[in-house]
CSV table of C-alpha atoms in Angstrom, one decimal:
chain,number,residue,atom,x,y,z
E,1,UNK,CA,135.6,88.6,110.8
E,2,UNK,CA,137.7,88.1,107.9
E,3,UNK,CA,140.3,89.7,107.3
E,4,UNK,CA,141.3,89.9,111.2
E,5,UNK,CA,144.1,88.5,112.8
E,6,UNK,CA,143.7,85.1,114.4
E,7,UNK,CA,144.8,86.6,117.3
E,8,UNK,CA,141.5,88.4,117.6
E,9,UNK,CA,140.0,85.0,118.1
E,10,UNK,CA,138.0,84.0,121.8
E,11,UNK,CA,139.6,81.0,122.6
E,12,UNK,CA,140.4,78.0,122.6
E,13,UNK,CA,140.3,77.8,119.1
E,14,UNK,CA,140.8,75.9,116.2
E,15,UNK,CA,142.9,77.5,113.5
E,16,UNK,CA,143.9,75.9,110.1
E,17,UNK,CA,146.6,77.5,107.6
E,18,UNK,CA,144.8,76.9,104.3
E,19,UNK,CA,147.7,77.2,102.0
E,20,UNK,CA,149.4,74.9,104.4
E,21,UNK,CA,146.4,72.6,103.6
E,22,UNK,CA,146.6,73.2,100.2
E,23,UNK,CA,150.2,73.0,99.4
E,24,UNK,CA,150.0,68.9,101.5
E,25,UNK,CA,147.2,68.0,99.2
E,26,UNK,CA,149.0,69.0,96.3
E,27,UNK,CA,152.2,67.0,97.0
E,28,UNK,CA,149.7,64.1,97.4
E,29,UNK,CA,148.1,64.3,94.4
E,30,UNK,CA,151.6,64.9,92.7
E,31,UNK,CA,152.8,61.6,94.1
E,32,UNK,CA,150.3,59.5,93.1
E,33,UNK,CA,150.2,60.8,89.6
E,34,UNK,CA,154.4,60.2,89.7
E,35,UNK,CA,153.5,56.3,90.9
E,36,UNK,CA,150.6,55.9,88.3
E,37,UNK,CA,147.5,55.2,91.5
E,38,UNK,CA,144.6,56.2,91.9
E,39,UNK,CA,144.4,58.6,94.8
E,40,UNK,CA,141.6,57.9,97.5
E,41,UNK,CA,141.3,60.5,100.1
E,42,UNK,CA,140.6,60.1,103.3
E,43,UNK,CA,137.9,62.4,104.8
E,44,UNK,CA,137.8,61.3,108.3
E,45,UNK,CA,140.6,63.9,109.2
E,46,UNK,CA,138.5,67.3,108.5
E,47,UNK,CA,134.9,66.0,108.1
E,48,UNK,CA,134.5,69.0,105.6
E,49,UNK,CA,133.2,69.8,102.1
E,50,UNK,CA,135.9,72.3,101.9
E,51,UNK,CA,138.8,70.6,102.4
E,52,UNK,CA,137.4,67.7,101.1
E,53,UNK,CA,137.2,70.0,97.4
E,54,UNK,CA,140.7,70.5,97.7
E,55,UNK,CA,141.8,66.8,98.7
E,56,UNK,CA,139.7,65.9,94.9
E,57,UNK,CA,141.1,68.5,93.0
E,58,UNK,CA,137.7,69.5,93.1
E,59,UNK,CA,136.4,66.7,91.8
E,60,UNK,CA,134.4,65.9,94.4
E,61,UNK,CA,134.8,61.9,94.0
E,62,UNK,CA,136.7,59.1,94.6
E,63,UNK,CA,136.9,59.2,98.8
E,64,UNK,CA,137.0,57.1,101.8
E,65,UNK,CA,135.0,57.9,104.7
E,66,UNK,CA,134.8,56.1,108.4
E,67,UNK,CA,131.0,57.2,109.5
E,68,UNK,CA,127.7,56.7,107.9
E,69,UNK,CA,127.1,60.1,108.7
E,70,UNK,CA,130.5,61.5,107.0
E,71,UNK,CA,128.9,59.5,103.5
E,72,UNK,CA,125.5,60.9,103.9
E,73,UNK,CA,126.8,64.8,104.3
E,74,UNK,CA,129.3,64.3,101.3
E,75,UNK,CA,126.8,62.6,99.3
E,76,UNK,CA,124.2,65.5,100.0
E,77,UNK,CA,126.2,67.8,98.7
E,78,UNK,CA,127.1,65.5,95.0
E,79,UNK,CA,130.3,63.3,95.9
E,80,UNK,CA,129.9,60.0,94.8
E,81,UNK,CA,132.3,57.0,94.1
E,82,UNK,CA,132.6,56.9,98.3
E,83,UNK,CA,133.8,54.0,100.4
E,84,UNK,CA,132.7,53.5,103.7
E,85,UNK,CA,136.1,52.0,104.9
E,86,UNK,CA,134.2,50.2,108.1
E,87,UNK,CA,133.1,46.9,108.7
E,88,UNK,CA,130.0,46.4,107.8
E,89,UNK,CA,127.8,47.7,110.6
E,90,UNK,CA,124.6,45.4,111.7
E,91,UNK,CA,122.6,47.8,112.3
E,92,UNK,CA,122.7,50.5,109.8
E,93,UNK,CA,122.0,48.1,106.6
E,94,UNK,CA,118.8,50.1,105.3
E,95,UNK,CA,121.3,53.0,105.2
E,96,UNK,CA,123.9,51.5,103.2
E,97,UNK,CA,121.3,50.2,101.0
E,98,UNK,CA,119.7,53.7,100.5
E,99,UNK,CA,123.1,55.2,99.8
E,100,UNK,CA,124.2,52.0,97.7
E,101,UNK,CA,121.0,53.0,95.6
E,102,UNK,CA,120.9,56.9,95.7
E,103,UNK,CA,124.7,57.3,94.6
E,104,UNK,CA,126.3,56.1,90.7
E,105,UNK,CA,129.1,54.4,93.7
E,106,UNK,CA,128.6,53.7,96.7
E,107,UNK,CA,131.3,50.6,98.7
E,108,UNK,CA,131.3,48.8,101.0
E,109,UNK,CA,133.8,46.9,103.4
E,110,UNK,CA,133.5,43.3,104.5
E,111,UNK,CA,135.8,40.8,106.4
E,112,UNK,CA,132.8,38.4,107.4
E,113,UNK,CA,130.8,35.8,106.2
E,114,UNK,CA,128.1,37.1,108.5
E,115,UNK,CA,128.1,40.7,106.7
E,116,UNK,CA,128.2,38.7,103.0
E,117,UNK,CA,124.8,37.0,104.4
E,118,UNK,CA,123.6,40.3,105.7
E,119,UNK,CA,123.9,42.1,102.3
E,120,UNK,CA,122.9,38.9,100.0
E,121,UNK,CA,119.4,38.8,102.1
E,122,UNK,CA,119.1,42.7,101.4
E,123,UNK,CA,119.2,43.0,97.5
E,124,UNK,CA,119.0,46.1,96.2
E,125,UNK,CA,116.3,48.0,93.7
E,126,UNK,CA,116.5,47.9,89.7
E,127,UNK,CA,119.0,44.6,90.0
E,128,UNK,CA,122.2,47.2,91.4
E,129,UNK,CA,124.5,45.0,93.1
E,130,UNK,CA,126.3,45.8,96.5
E,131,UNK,CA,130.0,46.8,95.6
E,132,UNK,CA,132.1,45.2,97.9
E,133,UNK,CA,135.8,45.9,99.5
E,134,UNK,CA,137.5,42.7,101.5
E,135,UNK,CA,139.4,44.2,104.2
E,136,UNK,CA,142.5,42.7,104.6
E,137,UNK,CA,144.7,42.7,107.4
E,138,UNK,CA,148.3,42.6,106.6
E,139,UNK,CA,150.0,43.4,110.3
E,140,UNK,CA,148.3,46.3,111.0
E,141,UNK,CA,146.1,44.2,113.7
E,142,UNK,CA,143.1,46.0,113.9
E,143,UNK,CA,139.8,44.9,111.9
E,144,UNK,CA,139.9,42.4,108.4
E,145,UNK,CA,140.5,39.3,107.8
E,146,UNK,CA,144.5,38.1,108.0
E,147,UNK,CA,145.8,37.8,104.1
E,148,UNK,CA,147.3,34.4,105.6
E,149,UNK,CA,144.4,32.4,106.4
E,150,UNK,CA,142.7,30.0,104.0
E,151,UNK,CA,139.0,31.5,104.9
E,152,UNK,CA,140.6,35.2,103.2
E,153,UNK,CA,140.7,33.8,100.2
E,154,UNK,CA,137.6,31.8,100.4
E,155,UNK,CA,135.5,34.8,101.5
E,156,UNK,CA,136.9,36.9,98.2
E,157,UNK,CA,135.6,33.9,96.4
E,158,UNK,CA,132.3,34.1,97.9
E,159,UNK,CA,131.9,37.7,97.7
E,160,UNK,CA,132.7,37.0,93.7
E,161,UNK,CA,130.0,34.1,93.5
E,162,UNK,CA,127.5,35.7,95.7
E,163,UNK,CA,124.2,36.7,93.6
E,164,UNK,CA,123.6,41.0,94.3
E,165,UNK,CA,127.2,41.5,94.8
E,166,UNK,CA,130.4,42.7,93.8
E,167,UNK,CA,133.9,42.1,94.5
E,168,UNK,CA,135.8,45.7,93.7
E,169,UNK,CA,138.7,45.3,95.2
E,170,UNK,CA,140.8,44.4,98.4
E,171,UNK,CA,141.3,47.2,101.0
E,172,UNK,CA,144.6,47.1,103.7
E,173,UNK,CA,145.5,49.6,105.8
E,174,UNK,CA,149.2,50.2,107.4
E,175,UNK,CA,148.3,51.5,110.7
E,176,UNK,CA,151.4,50.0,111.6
E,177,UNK,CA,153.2,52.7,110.4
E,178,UNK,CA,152.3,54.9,113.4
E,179,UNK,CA,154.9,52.9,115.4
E,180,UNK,CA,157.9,53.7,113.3
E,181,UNK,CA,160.5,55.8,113.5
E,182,UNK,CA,162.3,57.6,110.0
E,183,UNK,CA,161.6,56.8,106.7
E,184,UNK,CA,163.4,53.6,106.3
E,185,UNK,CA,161.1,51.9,109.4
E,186,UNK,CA,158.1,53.8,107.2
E,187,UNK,CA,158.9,52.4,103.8
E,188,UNK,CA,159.4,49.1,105.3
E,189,UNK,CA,156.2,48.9,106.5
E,190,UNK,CA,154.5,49.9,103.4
E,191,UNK,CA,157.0,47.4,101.7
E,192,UNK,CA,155.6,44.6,103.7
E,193,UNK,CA,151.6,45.6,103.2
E,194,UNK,CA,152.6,46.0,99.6
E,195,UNK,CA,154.2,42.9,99.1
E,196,UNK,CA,151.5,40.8,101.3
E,197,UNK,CA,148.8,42.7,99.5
E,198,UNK,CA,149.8,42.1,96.0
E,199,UNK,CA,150.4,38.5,97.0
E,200,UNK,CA,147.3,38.2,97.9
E,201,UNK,CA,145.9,39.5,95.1
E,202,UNK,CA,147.8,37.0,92.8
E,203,UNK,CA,145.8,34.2,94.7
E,204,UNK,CA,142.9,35.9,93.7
E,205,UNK,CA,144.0,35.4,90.0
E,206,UNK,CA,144.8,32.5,89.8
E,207,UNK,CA,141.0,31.2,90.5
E,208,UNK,CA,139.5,33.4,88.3
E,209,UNK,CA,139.0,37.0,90.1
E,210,UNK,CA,140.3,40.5,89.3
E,211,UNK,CA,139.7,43.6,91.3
E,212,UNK,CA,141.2,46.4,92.6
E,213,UNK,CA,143.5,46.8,95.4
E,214,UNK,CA,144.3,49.3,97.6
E,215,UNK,CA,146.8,50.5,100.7
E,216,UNK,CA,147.0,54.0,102.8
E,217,UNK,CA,147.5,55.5,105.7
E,218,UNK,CA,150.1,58.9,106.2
E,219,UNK,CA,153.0,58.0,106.7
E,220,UNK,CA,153.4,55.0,104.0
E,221,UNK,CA,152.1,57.4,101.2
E,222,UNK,CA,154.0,60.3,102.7
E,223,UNK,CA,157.1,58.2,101.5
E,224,UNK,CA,155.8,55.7,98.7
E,225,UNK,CA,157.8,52.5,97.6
E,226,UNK,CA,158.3,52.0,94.1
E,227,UNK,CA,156.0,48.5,94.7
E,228,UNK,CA,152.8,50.9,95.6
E,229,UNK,CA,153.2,51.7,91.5
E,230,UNK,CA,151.5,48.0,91.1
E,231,UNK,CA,148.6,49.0,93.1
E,232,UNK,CA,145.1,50.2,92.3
E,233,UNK,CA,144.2,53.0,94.8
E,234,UNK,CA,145.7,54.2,98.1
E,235,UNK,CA,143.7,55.7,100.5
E,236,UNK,CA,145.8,58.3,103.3
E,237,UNK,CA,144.3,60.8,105.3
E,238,UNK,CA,145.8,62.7,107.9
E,239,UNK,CA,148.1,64.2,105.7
E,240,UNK,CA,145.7,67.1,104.8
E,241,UNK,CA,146.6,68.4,108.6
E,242,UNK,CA,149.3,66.5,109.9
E,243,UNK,CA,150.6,67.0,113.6
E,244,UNK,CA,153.5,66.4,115.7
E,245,UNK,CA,152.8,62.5,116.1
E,246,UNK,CA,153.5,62.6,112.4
E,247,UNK,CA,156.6,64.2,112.7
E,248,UNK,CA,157.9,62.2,115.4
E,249,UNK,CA,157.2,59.0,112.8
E,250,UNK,CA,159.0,61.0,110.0
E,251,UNK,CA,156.0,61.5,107.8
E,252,UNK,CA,156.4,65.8,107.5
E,253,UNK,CA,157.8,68.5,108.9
E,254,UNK,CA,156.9,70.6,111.6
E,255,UNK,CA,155.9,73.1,109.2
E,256,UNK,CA,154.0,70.7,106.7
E,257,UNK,CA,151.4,70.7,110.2
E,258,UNK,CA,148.7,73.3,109.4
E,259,UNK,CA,146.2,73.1,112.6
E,260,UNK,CA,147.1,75.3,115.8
E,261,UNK,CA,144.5,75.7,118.9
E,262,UNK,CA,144.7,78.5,120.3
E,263,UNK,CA,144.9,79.4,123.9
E,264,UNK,CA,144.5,82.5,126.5
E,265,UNK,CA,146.6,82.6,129.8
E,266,UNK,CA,143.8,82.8,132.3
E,267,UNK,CA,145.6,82.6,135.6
E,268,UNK,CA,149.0,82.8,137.3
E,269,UNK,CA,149.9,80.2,139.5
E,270,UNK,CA,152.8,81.1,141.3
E,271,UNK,CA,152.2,79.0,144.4
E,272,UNK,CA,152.6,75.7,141.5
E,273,UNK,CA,155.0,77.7,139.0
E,274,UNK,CA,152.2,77.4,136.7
E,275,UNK,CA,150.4,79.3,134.2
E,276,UNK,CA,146.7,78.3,133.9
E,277,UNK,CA,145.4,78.6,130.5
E,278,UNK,CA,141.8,77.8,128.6
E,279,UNK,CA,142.5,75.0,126.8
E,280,UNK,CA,141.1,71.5,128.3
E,281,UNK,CA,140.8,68.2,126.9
E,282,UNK,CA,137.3,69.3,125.7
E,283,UNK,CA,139.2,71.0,122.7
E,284,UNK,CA,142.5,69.2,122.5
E,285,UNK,CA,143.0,65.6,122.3
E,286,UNK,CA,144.5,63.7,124.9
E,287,UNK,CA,145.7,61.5,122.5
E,288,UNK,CA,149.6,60.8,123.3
E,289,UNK,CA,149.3,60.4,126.9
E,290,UNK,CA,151.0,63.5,127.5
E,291,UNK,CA,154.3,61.5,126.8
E,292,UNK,CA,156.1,64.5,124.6
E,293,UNK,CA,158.7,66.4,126.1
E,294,UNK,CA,156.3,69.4,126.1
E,295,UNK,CA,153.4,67.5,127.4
E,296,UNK,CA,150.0,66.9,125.5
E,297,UNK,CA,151.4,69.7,122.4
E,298,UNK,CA,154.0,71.4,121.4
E,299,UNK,CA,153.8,75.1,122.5
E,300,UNK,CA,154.8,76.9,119.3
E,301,UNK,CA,157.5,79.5,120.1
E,302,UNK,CA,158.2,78.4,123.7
E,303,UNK,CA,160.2,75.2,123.8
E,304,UNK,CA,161.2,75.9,127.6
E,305,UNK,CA,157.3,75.2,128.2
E,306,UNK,CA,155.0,71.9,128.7
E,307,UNK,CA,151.6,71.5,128.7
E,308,UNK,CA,151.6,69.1,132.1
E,309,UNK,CA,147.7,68.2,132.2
E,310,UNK,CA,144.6,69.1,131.6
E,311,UNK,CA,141.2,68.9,132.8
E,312,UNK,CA,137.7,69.2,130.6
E,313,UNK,CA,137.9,73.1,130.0
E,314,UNK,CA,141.8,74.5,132.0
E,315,UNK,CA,145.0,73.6,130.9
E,316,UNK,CA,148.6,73.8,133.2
E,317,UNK,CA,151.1,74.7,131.7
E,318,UNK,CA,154.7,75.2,133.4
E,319,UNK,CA,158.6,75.5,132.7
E,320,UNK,CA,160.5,72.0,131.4
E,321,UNK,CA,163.0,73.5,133.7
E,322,UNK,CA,163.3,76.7,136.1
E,323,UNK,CA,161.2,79.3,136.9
E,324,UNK,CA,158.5,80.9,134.9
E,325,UNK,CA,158.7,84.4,134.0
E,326,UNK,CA,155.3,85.5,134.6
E,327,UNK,CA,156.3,88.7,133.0
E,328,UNK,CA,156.5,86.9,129.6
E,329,UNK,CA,153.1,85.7,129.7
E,330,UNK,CA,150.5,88.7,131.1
E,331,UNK,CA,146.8,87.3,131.7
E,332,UNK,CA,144.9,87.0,128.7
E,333,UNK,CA,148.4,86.7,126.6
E,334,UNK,CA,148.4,83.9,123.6
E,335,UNK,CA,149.5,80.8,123.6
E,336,UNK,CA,149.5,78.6,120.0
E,337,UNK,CA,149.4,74.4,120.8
E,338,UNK,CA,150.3,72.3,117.6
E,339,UNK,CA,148.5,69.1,118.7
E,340,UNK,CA,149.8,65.5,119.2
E,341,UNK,CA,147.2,64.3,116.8
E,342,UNK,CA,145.3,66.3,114.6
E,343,UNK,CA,141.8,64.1,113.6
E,344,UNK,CA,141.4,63.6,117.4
E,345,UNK,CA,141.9,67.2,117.6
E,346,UNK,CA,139.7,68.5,115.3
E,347,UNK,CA,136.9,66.3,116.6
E,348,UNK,CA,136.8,68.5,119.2
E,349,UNK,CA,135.7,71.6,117.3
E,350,UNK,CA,132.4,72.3,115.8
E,351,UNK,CA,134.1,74.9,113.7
E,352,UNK,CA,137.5,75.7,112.4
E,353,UNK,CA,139.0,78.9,111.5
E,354,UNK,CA,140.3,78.9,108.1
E,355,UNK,CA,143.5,81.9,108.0
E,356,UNK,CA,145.9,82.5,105.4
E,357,UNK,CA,149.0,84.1,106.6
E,358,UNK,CA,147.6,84.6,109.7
E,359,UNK,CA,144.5,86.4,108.6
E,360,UNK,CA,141.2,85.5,108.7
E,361,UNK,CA,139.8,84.3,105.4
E,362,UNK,CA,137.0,81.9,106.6
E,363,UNK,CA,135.2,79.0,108.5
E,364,UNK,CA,134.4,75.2,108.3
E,365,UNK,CA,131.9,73.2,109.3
E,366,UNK,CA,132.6,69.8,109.6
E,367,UNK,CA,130.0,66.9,110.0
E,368,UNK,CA,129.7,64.6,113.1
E,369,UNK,CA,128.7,62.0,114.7
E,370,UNK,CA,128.3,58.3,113.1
């Protein structure tokens, strides 16, 4: 109920500082207002109206989402001026068309000729053209087409030409940012996608196009370059929650990190000098491998502890060195987990606990699947 510690919770359990929360999206906001771009947040992270009011500055516009089913539950309930930042999907063009023609702004992302075809063949009602994102891959090696290859540029030109559609803008994200180390491996990074990104979109000038552009991911707009000023929009995420894979990159600090699960000692191992706790993989990600010095999370409080595996609903947990002192941790005693990753995390909840100050003061639902 609220009002009641969040040690009253049955567990595992996700809990979520809100001022935490509030006080990240703030700083975001504040940046991109300092750097003069448009700020494009990310829902993906919390999947909730809640948090996605306080990403907008209650606006309630301008966001990226990753599912179909993320656009339609943000759309029901009146954001508009959504991108769905995924490759155009096959299979789900009759709902892209019936969001492209419900909403004032509804995008799309393409890095295909095939999905240009797909979406000239499916015009859309009272003469509305299909607003259209070219996804470009500038190192990050996952999906778009690579800035460096001649058919990039001819696919923006298409897009331009194409009757029914619209080139807005060019989209690149800097996933590779997730392997640095510091700020001066993040900020080159971002420099890179920056540079390679407006480049590209000088090309796109000089035959005659103009559109937006934008970058994002945590860590580069954690620690903007100077160069990000020149761009449209950029689009990070995570940064609402954070975790501790973003303060190993150098992104926050441990405290900037607003999620916890919480976890209940359930059994005494003595024969393994373990402690056996209620926390699986079904409500904390295995993303990370396990490869921290504390295991799967950081156990807030108790750095001579490691959460050494876990198996769909029990977690071990033992010493990094020693012997446990069982003594310290009764049955049914609390343990708080700040996870590795935080999106991956959260997908595993159905609900999260909203607390200020360790209080309860709420709950959010997020949306799933795609």
């Amino acid at each position: 109920m609220e009002g009641d510690p969040i040690t009253e919770l049955c567990t595992p359990a996700m809990v979520v500082d809100v001022d935490t929360v509030r006080r990240n999206a703030q700083r975001m906001i504040d940046r991109c207002q300092e750097l003069g771009v448009q700020l494009r947040p990310h829902m993906k992270t919390h999947k909730t109206l809640e948090c996605g009011d306080i990403m907008t500055g209650g606006t309630r516009r301008c966001v990226v989402v990753s599912t179909l089913a993320e656009a339609s539950f943000y759309a029901d309930h009146g954001f508009d001026d959504i991108l769905y930042a995924y490759p155009l999907p096959f299979d789900k063009l009759e709902c892209l068309a019936a969001l492209s023609e419900r909403l004032s702004l509804f995008q799309v992302l393409v890095d295909h000729p095939e999905a240009l075809k797909l979406l000239s063949q499916r015009p859309l009602s009272a003469g509305r053209p299909w607003h259209v994102w070219l996804k470009l891959d500038c190192g990050n090696g996952r999906a778009g087409i690579l800035h460096s290859e001649p058919e990039a540029l001819l696919l923006a030109q298409a897009i331009a030409k194409t009757e029914g559609v619209e080139l807005t803008g060019v989209y690149a994200h800097c996933g590779n940012t997730y392997h640095c180390k510091g700020v001066d491996q993040i900020q080159a990074v971002a420099q890179e996608t920056t540079t390679l990104t407006l480049q590209f979109m000088e090309k796109l000038r000089a035959v005659g196009i103009n559109c937006k552009s934008s970058i994002g991911s945590t860590p580069s707009c954690s620690h903007p370059i100077k160069d990000m000023g020149q761009l449209s929009e950029v689009h990070p995420g995570n940064y609402v929650f954070y975790d501790v894979q973003q303060s190993l990159i150098g992104s926050c600090r441990m405290e900037d990190v607003a999620v916890r699960v919480l976890t209940r000692v359930i059994g005494h191992c003595t024969h393994r000098n373990q402690l056996l706790v209620d926390c699986g993989w079904a409500a904390l990600s295995q993303d990370g491998g396990g490869k921290l010095p504390s295991g799967y999370a950081v156990i807030e409080g108790h750095p001579d502890l490691k959460l050494l595996s876990m198996t769909q609903e029990h977690g071990r947990v033992e010493p990094i060195t020693g012997e446990l002192d069982y003594s310290k941790h009764p049955l049914g005693s609390l343990l708080t987990l700040v996870p590795h990753h935080s999106c991956a995390t959260a997908m595993m909840h159905s609900v999260y606990h909203i607390h200020s100050g360790g209080r309860l003061v709420g709950k959010w639902f997020p949306t799933r699947g795609w």
